[in-house]
CSV table of N, CA and C and ligand atoms in Angstrom, one decimal:
chain,number,residue,atom,x,y,z
A,1,MET,N,34.1,-71.8,-30.6
A,1,MET,CA,33.6,-71.5,-29.3
A,1,MET,C,34.3,-72.3,-28.3
A,2,SER,N,34.6,-71.7,-27.2
A,2,SER,CA,35.4,-72.4,-26.1
A,2,SER,C,34.5,-73.5,-25.5
A,3,ALA,N,35.1,-74.4,-24.9
A,3,ALA,CA,34.3,-75.5,-24.2
A,3,ALA,C,33.4,-74.9,-23.1
A,4,MET,N,33.9,-73.8,-22.5
A,4,MET,CA,33.1,-73.2,-21.4
A,4,MET,C,31.8,-72.6,-22.0
A,5,LEU,N,32.0,-71.9,-23.1
A,5,LEU,CA,30.8,-71.3,-23.7
A,5,LEU,C,29.8,-72.3,-24.2
A,6,LEU,N,30.3,-73.4,-24.7
A,6,LEU,CA,29.4,-74.5,-25.1
A,6,LEU,C,28.6,-75.0,-23.9
A,7,LEU,N,29.3,-75.2,-22.8
A,7,LEU,CA,28.6,-75.6,-21.6
A,7,LEU,C,27.6,-74.6,-21.1
A,8,LEU,N,28.0,-73.4,-21.2
A,8,LEU,CA,27.1,-72.3,-20.7
A,8,LEU,C,25.8,-72.3,-21.6
A,9,SER,N,26.0,-72.5,-22.9
A,9,SER,CA,24.9,-72.4,-23.8
A,9,SER,C,23.9,-73.6,-23.6
A,10,GLY,N,24.3,-74.6,-22.9
A,10,GLY,CA,23.4,-75.7,-22.6
A,10,GLY,C,23.3,-76.7,-23.8
A,11,MET,N,24.2,-76.5,-24.8
A,11,MET,CA,24.1,-77.4,-26.0
A,11,MET,C,24.8,-78.7,-25.8
A,12,VAL,N,25.7,-78.7,-24.8
A,12,VAL,CA,26.5,-79.9,-24.6
A,12,VAL,C,26.2,-80.5,-23.3
A,13,THR,N,25.9,-81.9,-23.3
A,13,THR,CA,25.7,-82.5,-22.0
A,13,THR,C,27.0,-83.2,-21.6
A,14,VAL,N,27.3,-83.1,-20.3
A,14,VAL,CA,28.6,-83.6,-19.8
A,14,VAL,C,28.3,-85.1,-19.3
A,15,PRO,N,28.8,-86.1,-20.0
A,15,PRO,CA,28.5,-87.5,-19.6
A,15,PRO,C,29.0,-87.8,-18.2
A,16,GLN,N,30.1,-87.2,-17.8
A,16,GLN,CA,30.6,-87.7,-16.5
A,16,GLN,C,30.2,-86.7,-15.4
A,17,ALA,N,29.3,-85.8,-15.7
A,17,ALA,CA,29.0,-84.8,-14.7
A,17,ALA,C,28.6,-85.5,-13.4
A,18,PRO,N,29.4,-85.2,-12.3
A,18,PRO,CA,29.1,-85.9,-11.0
A,18,PRO,C,27.8,-85.7,-10.4
A,19,ARG,N,27.2,-84.5,-10.5
A,19,ARG,CA,25.9,-84.2,-10.0
A,19,ARG,C,25.1,-83.5,-11.1
A,20,LYS,N,23.9,-84.1,-11.4
A,20,LYS,CA,23.1,-83.5,-12.4
A,20,LYS,C,22.6,-82.1,-11.9
A,21,ASP,N,22.4,-81.2,-12.8
A,21,ASP,CA,21.8,-80.0,-12.5
A,21,ASP,C,20.3,-80.3,-12.5
A,22,LEU,N,19.8,-80.5,-11.2
A,22,LEU,CA,18.4,-81.1,-11.1
A,22,LEU,C,17.4,-80.0,-11.4
A,23,ALA,N,17.7,-78.7,-11.0
A,23,ALA,CA,16.7,-77.6,-11.3
A,23,ALA,C,16.5,-77.5,-12.8
A,24,LEU,N,17.6,-77.6,-13.5
A,24,LEU,CA,17.5,-77.4,-15.0
A,24,LEU,C,16.8,-78.7,-15.5
A,25,PHE,N,17.1,-79.9,-15.0
A,25,PHE,CA,16.5,-81.1,-15.4
A,25,PHE,C,14.9,-81.0,-15.2
A,26,TYR,N,14.5,-80.4,-14.0
A,26,TYR,CA,13.1,-80.3,-13.7
A,26,TYR,C,12.5,-79.4,-14.8
A,27,ARG,N,13.1,-78.2,-15.1
A,27,ARG,CA,12.5,-77.3,-16.0
A,27,ARG,C,12.4,-77.9,-17.4
A,28,ARG,N,13.4,-78.8,-17.8
A,28,ARG,CA,13.3,-79.4,-19.1
A,28,ARG,C,12.4,-80.6,-19.2
A,29,ALA,N,12.4,-81.4,-18.2
A,29,ALA,CA,11.7,-82.7,-18.3
A,29,ALA,C,10.3,-82.7,-17.5
A,30,CYS,N,10.1,-81.8,-16.6
A,30,CYS,CA,8.9,-82.0,-15.8
A,30,CYS,C,7.9,-80.8,-15.9
A,31,ALA,N,8.5,-79.5,-16.1
A,31,ALA,CA,7.7,-78.4,-16.0
A,31,ALA,C,6.7,-78.3,-17.1
A,32,GLU,N,6.8,-79.0,-18.2
A,32,GLU,CA,5.8,-79.0,-19.3
A,32,GLU,C,4.5,-79.5,-18.7
A,33,CYS,N,4.5,-80.4,-17.8
A,33,CYS,CA,3.3,-81.0,-17.3
A,33,CYS,C,3.0,-80.5,-15.9
A,34,HIS,N,4.1,-80.2,-15.1
A,34,HIS,CA,3.8,-79.9,-13.7
A,34,HIS,C,4.0,-78.4,-13.4
A,35,GLY,N,4.4,-77.6,-14.4
A,35,GLY,CA,4.6,-76.2,-14.2
A,35,GLY,C,5.9,-76.0,-13.5
A,36,VAL,N,6.5,-74.7,-13.8
A,36,VAL,CA,7.8,-74.4,-13.3
A,36,VAL,C,7.8,-74.4,-11.7
A,37,ASP,N,6.6,-74.0,-11.1
A,37,ASP,CA,6.5,-74.0,-9.7
A,37,ASP,C,5.8,-75.3,-9.1
A,38,GLY,N,5.6,-76.3,-10.0
A,38,GLY,CA,4.9,-77.5,-9.6
A,38,GLY,C,3.4,-77.5,-9.6
A,39,GLY,N,2.9,-76.3,-9.9
A,39,GLY,CA,1.4,-76.1,-9.8
A,39,GLY,C,0.6,-76.7,-10.9
A,40,ALA,N,1.2,-77.3,-12.0
A,40,ALA,CA,0.4,-78.0,-13.0
A,40,ALA,C,-0.6,-77.1,-13.7
A,41,ARG,N,-0.4,-75.9,-13.8
A,41,ARG,CA,-1.3,-75.0,-14.5
A,41,ARG,C,-1.1,-74.8,-15.9
A,42,SER,N,0.0,-75.4,-16.4
A,42,SER,CA,0.4,-75.2,-17.9
A,42,SER,C,-0.6,-76.0,-18.8
A,43,GLY,N,-0.5,-75.8,-20.1
A,43,GLY,CA,-1.3,-76.5,-21.0
A,43,GLY,C,-1.4,-78.0,-20.9
A,44,SER,N,-0.3,-78.7,-21.1
A,44,SER,CA,-0.3,-80.1,-21.0
A,44,SER,C,-0.5,-80.6,-19.6
A,45,GLY,N,-0.1,-79.8,-18.6
A,45,GLY,CA,-0.4,-80.3,-17.2
A,45,GLY,C,-1.9,-80.4,-16.9
A,46,LEU,N,-2.6,-79.3,-17.4
A,46,LEU,CA,-4.0,-79.4,-17.2
A,46,LEU,C,-4.7,-80.5,-18.0
A,47,ARG,N,-4.3,-80.7,-19.2
A,47,ARG,CA,-4.8,-81.7,-20.1
A,47,ARG,C,-4.7,-83.1,-19.5
A,48,LEU,N,-3.4,-83.3,-19.0
A,48,LEU,CA,-3.1,-84.7,-18.4
A,48,LEU,C,-3.5,-84.8,-17.0
A,49,ALA,N,-4.1,-83.8,-16.4
A,49,ALA,CA,-4.3,-83.8,-15.0
A,49,ALA,C,-3.0,-84.1,-14.2
A,50,GLY,N,-2.0,-83.4,-14.7
A,50,GLY,CA,-0.7,-83.5,-13.9
A,50,GLY,C,-0.9,-83.2,-12.4
A,51,ARG,N,-0.3,-84.0,-11.6
A,51,ARG,CA,-0.4,-83.8,-10.2
A,51,ARG,C,0.2,-82.4,-9.8
A,52,ASN,N,-0.5,-81.7,-8.9
A,52,ASN,CA,0.0,-80.4,-8.4
A,52,ASN,C,1.0,-80.8,-7.3
A,53,LEU,N,2.3,-80.7,-7.7
A,53,LEU,CA,3.4,-81.2,-6.8
A,53,LEU,C,3.6,-80.3,-5.7
A,54,ALA,N,3.1,-79.0,-5.8
A,54,ALA,CA,3.3,-78.0,-4.7
A,54,ALA,C,2.2,-78.1,-3.7
A,55,ASP,N,1.2,-79.0,-3.8
A,55,ASP,CA,0.1,-79.0,-2.8
A,55,ASP,C,0.7,-79.7,-1.5
A,56,HIS,N,0.7,-78.9,-0.5
A,56,HIS,CA,1.3,-79.3,0.7
A,56,HIS,C,0.5,-80.4,1.4
A,57,ARG,N,-0.8,-80.5,1.2
A,57,ARG,CA,-1.6,-81.6,1.9
A,57,ARG,C,-1.2,-82.9,1.2
A,58,TRP,N,-1.1,-82.9,-0.2
A,58,TRP,CA,-0.7,-84.1,-0.9
A,58,TRP,C,0.7,-84.5,-0.5
A,59,GLN,N,1.6,-83.5,-0.4
A,59,GLN,CA,3.0,-83.8,0.0
A,59,GLN,C,3.1,-84.4,1.4
A,60,ALA,N,2.2,-83.9,2.3
A,60,ALA,CA,2.3,-84.4,3.6
A,60,ALA,C,1.9,-86.0,3.7
A,61,ARG,N,1.1,-86.4,2.8
A,61,ARG,CA,0.7,-87.8,2.9
A,61,ARG,C,1.4,-88.7,1.8
A,62,THR,N,2.4,-88.1,1.2
A,62,THR,CA,3.2,-88.9,0.2
A,62,THR,C,4.6,-89.0,0.7
A,63,THR,N,5.2,-90.2,0.6
A,63,THR,CA,6.5,-90.5,1.1
A,63,THR,C,7.5,-90.1,-0.1
A,64,ASP,N,8.8,-89.9,0.3
A,64,ASP,CA,9.8,-89.7,-0.7
A,64,ASP,C,9.8,-90.9,-1.7
A,65,GLY,N,9.7,-92.1,-1.0
A,65,GLY,CA,9.7,-93.3,-1.9
A,65,GLY,C,8.7,-93.4,-2.9
A,66,ASP,N,7.4,-93.0,-2.5
A,66,ASP,CA,6.3,-93.0,-3.5
A,66,ASP,C,6.7,-92.1,-4.7
A,67,MET,N,7.3,-90.9,-4.4
A,67,MET,CA,7.6,-90.0,-5.5
A,67,MET,C,8.7,-90.5,-6.3
A,68,VAL,N,9.7,-91.0,-5.7
A,68,VAL,CA,10.9,-91.6,-6.4
A,68,VAL,C,10.3,-92.7,-7.4
A,69,ARG,N,9.4,-93.6,-6.8
A,69,ARG,CA,9.0,-94.7,-7.7
A,69,ARG,C,8.2,-94.1,-8.9
A,70,ALA,N,7.3,-93.1,-8.7
A,70,ALA,CA,6.6,-92.6,-9.7
A,70,ALA,C,7.5,-91.9,-10.8
A,71,ILE,N,8.5,-91.3,-10.3
A,71,ILE,CA,9.5,-90.6,-11.3
A,71,ILE,C,10.2,-91.7,-12.1
A,72,LEU,N,10.7,-92.7,-11.4
A,72,LEU,CA,11.5,-93.7,-12.1
A,72,LEU,C,10.7,-94.6,-13.0
A,73,LYS,N,9.5,-95.0,-12.5
A,73,LYS,CA,8.7,-96.0,-13.2
A,73,LYS,C,7.5,-95.5,-13.9
A,74,GLY,N,7.2,-94.2,-13.6
A,74,GLY,CA,6.0,-93.6,-14.3
A,74,GLY,C,4.7,-94.0,-13.6
A,75,LYS,N,3.6,-93.3,-13.9
A,75,LYS,CA,2.3,-93.6,-13.2
A,75,LYS,C,1.2,-93.2,-14.2
A,76,ARG,N,0.4,-94.1,-14.7
A,76,ARG,CA,-0.6,-93.7,-15.7
A,76,ARG,C,-0.1,-92.7,-16.7
A,77,GLU,N,-0.6,-91.5,-16.8
A,77,GLU,CA,-0.1,-90.6,-17.9
A,77,GLU,C,1.3,-90.0,-17.6
A,78,MET,N,1.8,-90.3,-16.4
A,78,MET,CA,3.2,-89.8,-16.0
A,78,MET,C,4.2,-90.7,-16.7
A,79,PRO,N,5.1,-90.1,-17.5
A,79,PRO,CA,6.1,-91.0,-18.1
A,79,PRO,C,7.2,-91.4,-17.2
A,80,ALA,N,7.8,-92.5,-17.4
A,80,ALA,CA,8.9,-93.0,-16.6
A,80,ALA,C,10.2,-92.3,-16.9
A,81,PHE,N,11.0,-92.0,-15.9
A,81,PHE,CA,12.3,-91.3,-16.2
A,81,PHE,C,13.5,-92.2,-15.7
A,82,GLY,N,13.2,-93.5,-15.6
A,82,GLY,CA,14.3,-94.4,-15.1
A,82,GLY,C,15.5,-94.4,-16.0
A,83,ALA,N,15.2,-94.1,-17.3
A,83,ALA,CA,16.3,-94.1,-18.3
A,83,ALA,C,17.2,-92.8,-18.2
A,84,ASN,N,16.6,-91.8,-17.6
A,84,ASN,CA,17.3,-90.4,-17.6
A,84,ASN,C,17.8,-90.1,-16.2
A,85,LEU,N,17.4,-90.8,-15.2
A,85,LEU,CA,17.8,-90.5,-13.8
A,85,LEU,C,18.2,-91.7,-13.1
A,86,SER,N,19.3,-91.6,-12.3
A,86,SER,CA,19.6,-92.7,-11.4
A,86,SER,C,18.7,-92.6,-10.2
A,87,GLU,N,18.6,-93.7,-9.4
A,87,GLU,CA,17.7,-93.6,-8.3
A,87,GLU,C,18.2,-92.5,-7.3
A,88,GLU,N,19.4,-92.3,-7.2
A,88,GLU,CA,20.0,-91.3,-6.3
A,88,GLU,C,19.6,-89.9,-6.8
A,89,ASP,N,19.7,-89.7,-8.1
A,89,ASP,CA,19.2,-88.4,-8.7
A,89,ASP,C,17.7,-88.2,-8.5
A,90,ALA,N,17.0,-89.3,-8.6
A,90,ALA,CA,15.5,-89.1,-8.4
A,90,ALA,C,15.2,-88.7,-6.9
A,91,LYS,N,16.0,-89.3,-6.0
A,91,LYS,CA,15.8,-89.0,-4.6
A,91,LYS,C,16.1,-87.6,-4.3
A,92,ARG,N,17.2,-87.1,-4.9
A,92,ARG,CA,17.7,-85.7,-4.8
A,92,ARG,C,16.6,-84.8,-5.4
A,93,LEU,N,16.1,-85.2,-6.5
A,93,LEU,CA,15.0,-84.4,-7.2
A,93,LEU,C,13.9,-84.2,-6.3
A,94,VAL,N,13.5,-85.2,-5.5
A,94,VAL,CA,12.4,-85.1,-4.6
A,94,VAL,C,12.8,-84.2,-3.4
A,95,THR,N,13.9,-84.5,-2.8
A,95,THR,CA,14.2,-83.7,-1.6
A,95,THR,C,14.7,-82.2,-1.9
A,96,GLU,N,15.4,-82.0,-3.0
A,96,GLU,CA,15.9,-80.7,-3.2
A,96,GLU,C,15.0,-79.9,-4.1
A,97,ILE,N,14.2,-80.5,-4.9
A,97,ILE,CA,13.4,-79.6,-5.9
A,97,ILE,C,11.9,-79.8,-5.5
A,98,LEU,N,11.3,-81.0,-5.4
A,98,LEU,CA,9.9,-81.1,-5.2
A,98,LEU,C,9.4,-80.8,-3.8
A,99,ARG,N,10.1,-81.2,-2.8
A,99,ARG,CA,9.7,-80.9,-1.4
A,99,ARG,C,9.7,-79.4,-1.1
A,100,PRO,N,10.8,-78.6,-1.6
A,100,PRO,CA,10.8,-77.2,-1.3
A,100,PRO,C,9.6,-76.4,-2.0
A,101,MET,N,9.1,-77.1,-3.1
A,101,MET,CA,7.9,-76.4,-3.7
A,101,MET,C,6.8,-76.1,-2.9
A,102,ALA,N,6.5,-77.1,-2.0
A,102,ALA,CA,5.4,-77.0,-1.0
A,102,ALA,C,5.8,-76.0,0.1
A,103,ALA,N,7.0,-76.0,0.5
A,103,ALA,CA,7.4,-75.1,1.6
A,103,ALA,C,7.3,-73.7,1.2
A,104,ARG,N,7.3,-73.4,-0.1
A,104,ARG,CA,7.2,-72.0,-0.6
A,104,ARG,C,5.8,-71.4,-0.5
A,105,LYS,N,4.8,-72.3,-0.4
A,105,LYS,CA,3.4,-71.8,-0.5
A,105,LYS,C,3.0,-71.2,0.8
B,1,LIG,C1,3.7,-85.8,-19.9
B,1,LIG,C2,3.4,-85.1,-18.7
B,1,LIG,C3,4.3,-85.3,-17.5
B,1,LIG,C4,5.6,-85.1,-17.4
B,1,LIG,C5,6.6,-84.7,-18.5
B,1,LIG,C6,6.0,-85.4,-16.0
B,1,LIG,N1,4.8,-85.7,-15.3
B,1,LIG,FE1,4.7,-86.2,-13.3
B,1,LIG,N2,2.8,-86.7,-13.5
B,1,LIG,C7,2.0,-86.5,-14.7
B,1,LIG,C8,0.7,-86.9,-14.3
B,1,LIG,C9,-0.5,-86.9,-15.3
B,1,LIG,C10,0.6,-87.4,-13.0
B,1,LIG,C11,-0.5,-87.9,-12.2
B,1,LIG,C12,-0.4,-89.4,-12.3
B,1,LIG,C13,-1.7,-90.1,-11.7
B,1,LIG,O1,-1.7,-90.3,-10.5
B,1,LIG,O2,-2.6,-90.4,-12.5
B,1,LIG,C14,2.0,-87.2,-12.5
B,1,LIG,C15,2.4,-87.5,-11.2
B,1,LIG,C16,3.6,-87.2,-10.7
B,1,LIG,C17,4.0,-87.4,-9.3
B,1,LIG,C18,3.1,-88.0,-8.2
B,1,LIG,C19,3.0,-89.5,-8.3
B,1,LIG,C20,2.1,-90.0,-7.1
B,1,LIG,O3,2.7,-90.7,-6.3
B,1,LIG,O4,1.0,-89.7,-7.1
B,1,LIG,C21,5.3,-87.0,-9.2
B,1,LIG,C22,6.1,-87.1,-7.9
B,1,LIG,C23,5.7,-86.5,-10.4
B,1,LIG,N3,4.7,-86.7,-11.3
B,1,LIG,C24,6.9,-86.0,-10.7
B,1,LIG,C25,7.4,-85.7,-11.9
B,1,LIG,C26,8.8,-85.3,-12.2
B,1,LIG,C27,9.8,-85.1,-11.2
B,1,LIG,C28,8.9,-85.1,-13.6
B,1,LIG,C29,10.1,-84.8,-14.4
B,1,LIG,C30,11.2,-85.7,-14.2
B,1,LIG,C31,7.5,-85.4,-14.1
B,1,LIG,N4,6.7,-85.7,-13.1
B,1,LIG,C32,7.2,-85.3,-15.5
B,1,LIG,C33,2.5,-86.0,-15.9
B,1,LIG,C34,3.8,-85.7,-16.2
């Protein structure tokens, strides 16, 4: 299989990738609890009372810094992702993936 096909199949992670595919990362690491659209309606999301990330009222009173901190360090049932994400990636995850979830509602 060519390197390109391996990449496309998602079986290979690229260690030097300059920018993480954060939409893909969200689907793999977060959607299980928060739902693909952030609504936390999935099985484990409901069980763990995963925060509805798409709730615009909650988003309005939460700073990017609060979200980044929760993502990197975890919060109660929320696992920490500091080992998987740099602080910069966590910030981009907030501004490019989480914030637009509320804007869509
Ligand atoms: C195992 C389930 C689970 C996974 C996986 C998970 N979360 Fe959470 N998350 C939670 C729960 C539960 C809460 C509510 C925490 C609380 O306030 O008690 C939460 C809260 C949050 C919050 C709000 C924190 C705050 O300030 O109130 C953000 C932002 C968040 N998660 C983002 C993410 C992102 C981004 C990912 C993927 C990188 C992710 N979560 C993966 C369960 C999960």
